[in-house]
Tab-separated table of C-alpha atoms in Angstrom:
chain	number	residue	atom	x	y	z
A	1	MET	CA	70.446	44.860	29.640
A	2	ARG	CA	69.991	41.863	31.918
A	3	ILE	CA	68.445	39.100	30.366
A	4	VAL	CA	66.895	35.723	31.182
A	5	LEU	CA	66.816	32.854	28.291
A	6	ALA	CA	65.026	30.166	28.058
A	7	ASP	CA	64.682	27.236	25.755
A	8	ASP	CA	65.468	23.549	25.850
A	9	SER	CA	67.412	23.117	23.017
A	10	THR	CA	70.889	23.989	23.778
A	11	LEU	CA	72.172	24.825	20.350
A	12	LEU	CA	69.827	27.330	20.178
A	13	ARG	CA	69.860	29.046	23.416
A	14	GLU	CA	73.843	29.131	22.851
A	15	GLY	CA	73.134	30.816	19.267
A	16	VAL	CA	70.704	33.329	20.797
A	17	GLN	CA	72.619	34.192	23.741
A	18	LEU	CA	75.383	34.407	21.103
A	19	ILE	CA	73.634	37.209	19.274
A	20	LEU	CA	72.392	38.937	22.976
A	21	THR	CA	75.646	39.085	24.118
A	22	ASP	CA	77.297	40.387	20.811
A	23	ALA	CA	74.792	43.553	20.879
A	24	GLY	CA	76.475	43.831	24.383
A	25	HIS	CA	73.707	42.304	26.523
A	26	GLU	CA	74.004	39.878	29.499
A	27	VAL	CA	72.525	36.685	29.639
A	28	VAL	CA	72.492	36.289	33.692
A	29	ALA	CA	70.635	32.797	33.396
A	30	GLY	CA	70.348	30.541	30.626
A	31	VAL	CA	67.787	27.861	31.417
A	32	GLY	CA	66.227	24.900	29.432
A	33	ASP	CA	62.862	24.038	31.447
A	34	ALA	CA	59.918	26.071	32.563
A	35	PRO	CA	60.107	25.574	36.405
A	36	THR	CA	63.877	26.905	35.970
A	37	LEU	CA	62.930	29.662	34.048
A	38	VAL	CA	60.082	30.753	37.129
A	39	GLU	CA	62.818	30.681	39.846
A	40	ALA	CA	65.615	32.536	37.696
A	41	ALA	CA	63.299	35.068	36.336
A	42	LEU	CA	62.079	35.834	39.834
A	43	ARG	CA	65.614	35.734	41.469
A	44	GLU	CA	67.249	37.856	38.890
A	45	ARG	CA	64.550	40.532	38.069
A	46	PRO	CA	65.974	41.062	34.732
A	47	ASP	CA	65.019	43.805	32.407
A	48	LEU	CA	63.792	41.256	30.080
A	49	VAL	CA	62.819	37.675	29.725
A	50	ILE	CA	62.847	35.754	26.317
A	51	THR	CA	61.397	32.221	26.202
A	52	ASP	CA	60.370	29.571	23.845
A	53	VAL	CA	56.457	28.483	24.028
A	54	ARG	CA	57.368	24.873	23.848
A	55	MET	CA	59.648	23.337	27.212
A	56	PRO	CA	59.734	20.626	29.558
A	57	PRO	CA	58.397	19.201	31.391
A	58	THR	CA	55.762	18.961	29.574
A	59	GLY	CA	56.912	19.359	26.075
A	60	THR	CA	53.725	21.380	25.180
A	61	ASP	CA	53.269	25.180	26.260
A	62	ASP	CA	55.112	25.230	29.555
A	63	GLY	CA	57.017	28.357	28.315
A	64	LEU	CA	53.954	29.821	28.054
A	65	ARG	CA	52.512	28.845	31.398
A	66	ALA	CA	55.962	30.298	32.630
A	67	ALA	CA	55.180	33.558	31.341
A	68	PHE	CA	52.111	34.065	32.602
A	69	GLU	CA	53.287	33.256	36.593
A	70	ILE	CA	55.891	35.231	36.278
A	71	ARG	CA	53.706	38.114	35.202
A	72	GLN	CA	51.595	36.805	38.255
A	73	SER	CA	54.055	37.102	40.451
A	74	TRP	CA	56.172	40.302	38.522
A	75	PRO	CA	53.487	42.421	36.991
A	76	GLN	CA	55.958	44.306	36.037
A	77	ALA	CA	58.417	41.831	33.843
A	78	ARG	CA	59.005	42.379	30.092
A	79	ILE	CA	58.889	38.617	27.976
A	80	VAL	CA	59.047	38.045	24.640
A	81	VAL	CA	57.918	34.672	23.679
A	82	LEU	CA	59.452	33.048	20.797
A	83	SER	CA	57.460	30.018	18.670
A	84	GLN	CA	58.322	27.829	16.304
A	85	TYR	CA	54.807	28.589	14.310
A	86	VAL	CA	52.152	30.896	14.460
A	87	VAL	CA	49.317	29.739	17.394
A	88	GLN	CA	46.309	32.600	17.937
A	89	ALA	CA	45.612	30.878	20.701
A	90	TYR	CA	49.121	31.703	22.392
A	91	ALA	CA	48.886	35.086	21.501
A	92	ASP	CA	45.488	36.077	22.648
A	93	LYS	CA	46.749	34.709	26.281
A	94	LEU	CA	49.946	36.210	26.725
A	95	LEU	CA	48.161	39.636	25.649
A	96	ALA	CA	45.089	38.652	28.048
A	97	SER	CA	48.331	38.807	30.818
A	98	GLY	CA	48.622	42.677	30.267
A	99	ALA	CA	49.568	44.700	27.019
A	100	ALA	CA	52.845	46.363	28.251
A	101	GLY	CA	55.846	45.021	27.759
A	102	VAL	CA	55.056	41.523	25.697
A	103	GLY	CA	56.619	40.119	22.350
A	104	TYR	CA	55.448	37.244	20.500
A	105	LEU	CA	57.871	36.499	17.668
A	106	LEU	CA	58.645	33.182	15.477
A	107	LYS	CA	61.813	31.665	15.940
A	108	ASP	CA	62.758	32.818	12.186
A	109	ARG	CA	63.016	36.342	13.032
A	110	ILE	CA	65.991	35.533	14.867
A	111	GLY	CA	67.584	35.073	11.636
A	112	ASP	CA	67.007	38.829	10.617
A	113	ILE	CA	69.811	40.038	13.813
A	114	ASP	CA	68.704	43.726	13.884
A	115	GLU	CA	64.923	43.146	13.265
A	116	PHE	CA	65.313	40.805	16.572
A	117	LEU	CA	67.162	43.116	18.621
A	118	ALA	CA	65.291	46.167	17.513
A	119	ALA	CA	62.010	43.948	18.627
A	120	ILE	CA	63.412	42.891	22.037
A	121	ASP	CA	64.250	46.699	22.815
A	122	GLN	CA	60.734	47.642	21.948
A	123	VAL	CA	59.687	45.157	24.351
A	124	ALA	CA	62.284	45.783	27.454
A	125	GLY	CA	61.076	49.447	26.867
A	126	GLY	CA	57.500	48.819	27.695
A	127	GLY	CA	56.166	47.997	24.184
A	128	THR	CA	53.793	45.567	22.402
A	129	VAL	CA	55.324	43.638	19.565
A	130	LEU	CA	53.998	41.309	17.452
A	131	ASP	CA	55.360	39.051	14.365
A	132	PRO	CA	53.946	40.431	11.328
A	133	ASP	CA	52.729	36.956	10.428
A	134	VAL	CA	50.799	36.582	14.123
A	135	VAL	CA	49.304	39.898	13.062
A	136	SER	CA	48.064	39.341	9.679
A	137	GLN	CA	46.602	36.161	10.793
A	138	LEU	CA	44.937	37.988	14.403
A	139	MET	CA	43.932	40.777	11.933
A	140	THR	CA	41.438	38.232	9.615
A	141	ARG	CA	39.397	38.303	12.837
A	142	ALA	CA	38.862	42.169	13.286
A	143	LYS	CA	35.485	43.082	13.694
A	144	ASP	CA	33.676	46.723	14.302
A	145	PRO	CA	34.923	49.221	15.057
A	146	VAL	CA	38.217	48.302	13.343
A	147	GLN	CA	36.389	47.349	10.152
A	148	SER	CA	35.134	51.307	10.246
A	149	LEU	CA	39.015	51.560	9.382
A	150	THR	CA	40.508	52.673	5.910
A	151	PRO	CA	43.009	50.254	3.987
A	152	ARG	CA	45.612	52.704	5.294
A	153	GLU	CA	44.977	53.094	8.531
A	154	ARG	CA	44.590	49.214	9.124
A	155	GLU	CA	47.791	49.537	7.658
A	156	VAL	CA	49.168	51.757	10.114
A	157	LEU	CA	47.741	49.883	13.088
A	158	GLU	CA	48.991	46.654	11.582
A	159	LEU	CA	52.558	48.372	11.563
A	160	MET	CA	51.871	49.600	14.989
A	161	ALA	CA	51.285	46.246	16.507
A	162	GLN	CA	54.299	45.151	15.276
A	163	GLY	CA	56.476	47.629	17.165
A	164	LEU	CA	56.907	50.582	15.056
A	165	SER	CA	57.148	54.559	16.031
A	166	ASN	CA	55.697	56.973	13.587
A	167	GLY	CA	59.050	57.366	12.590
A	168	SER	CA	59.627	53.872	11.430
A	169	ILE	CA	56.219	53.588	9.699
A	170	ALA	CA	56.542	56.953	7.571
A	171	GLN	CA	59.617	55.243	6.134
A	172	ARG	CA	58.159	52.158	5.691
A	173	LEU	CA	54.976	53.699	3.984
A	174	PHE	CA	56.897	56.120	1.959
A	175	VAL	CA	55.235	58.916	3.779
A	176	THR	CA	55.357	62.234	6.202
A	177	GLY	CA	55.738	61.859	9.862
A	178	GLY	CA	52.811	64.206	9.821
A	179	ALA	CA	50.473	62.116	7.356
A	180	VAL	CA	51.411	59.155	9.781
A	181	GLU	CA	50.264	61.353	12.896
A	182	LYS	CA	47.156	61.969	10.924
A	183	HIS	CA	46.157	58.622	10.493
A	184	THR	CA	46.984	57.450	14.109
A	185	GLN	CA	44.576	60.445	15.269
A	186	ARG	CA	41.810	59.078	12.793
A	187	ILE	CA	42.172	55.545	14.078
A	188	PHE	CA	41.864	56.606	17.596
A	189	ALA	CA	38.888	58.698	17.094
A	190	LYS	CA	37.429	55.484	15.238
A	191	LEU	CA	38.132	53.619	17.939
A	192	GLY	CA	36.726	55.559	20.710
A	193	LEU	CA	39.844	56.075	23.008
A	194	SER	CA	39.780	59.116	24.863
A	195	PRO	CA	42.181	61.819	23.964
A	196	ASP	CA	42.848	62.424	27.819
A	197	ASP	CA	45.401	59.162	27.804
A	198	SER	CA	48.325	59.347	27.080
A	199	ALA	CA	49.910	58.820	23.255
A	200	GLY	CA	51.291	55.290	24.376
A	201	HIS	CA	48.794	54.311	26.629
A	202	ARG	CA	45.788	54.806	23.179
A	203	ARG	CA	48.612	52.901	20.807
A	204	VAL	CA	48.404	50.004	23.090
A	205	LEU	CA	44.851	49.729	23.334
A	206	ALA	CA	44.447	50.564	19.323
A	207	VAL	CA	46.544	47.244	19.143
A	208	LEU	CA	44.256	45.493	21.205
A	209	ALA	CA	41.087	46.716	20.166
A	210	PHE	CA	41.716	44.692	16.425
A	211	LEU	CA	43.335	41.824	18.084
A	212	ARG	CA	41.143	41.082	20.810
A	213	SER	CA	38.079	41.689	18.556
């Protein structure tokens, strides 16, 4: 896929670009500041935008702000935000921009190349992927109706938030695909999600139910 990549660290940006190109992707623009990121993303309309949170001009959350600006002008944009450490407010703001096609990952995850590539593929396809450490911190804030879930249902929901499919969840938990399907249906029911919605849409709503509670 075509990717716009943003990080003010030239070394890290070139390293990630090498990973992406080795995997068959094309980095159509590599930039080092937020204003240039917005310009490149809206000009190139890539399949995916990957950006660091902290970038010039202020060195604070300029990359995140650029992601919001891109989404405002181009709501269909698929964006992965990379962060050095977990900041719950960043995850909250990113999810508030729209659940489909967003990811929040710690930079440490780039070291697991297969996991990183799987995550960006998931986001480019319209999924939502959150770093496991982000999910763990956000799960501590969960309130009803999420608290009505059983430990196993919460485990399934946490893995859903990380972008795993039912098949991948089954492999991770060493259970059958049918068992995972039953858990997901019970989760949807407990969270009051309508069966009239598509399965994919209900998965997104289920994840947001505890991330925003």
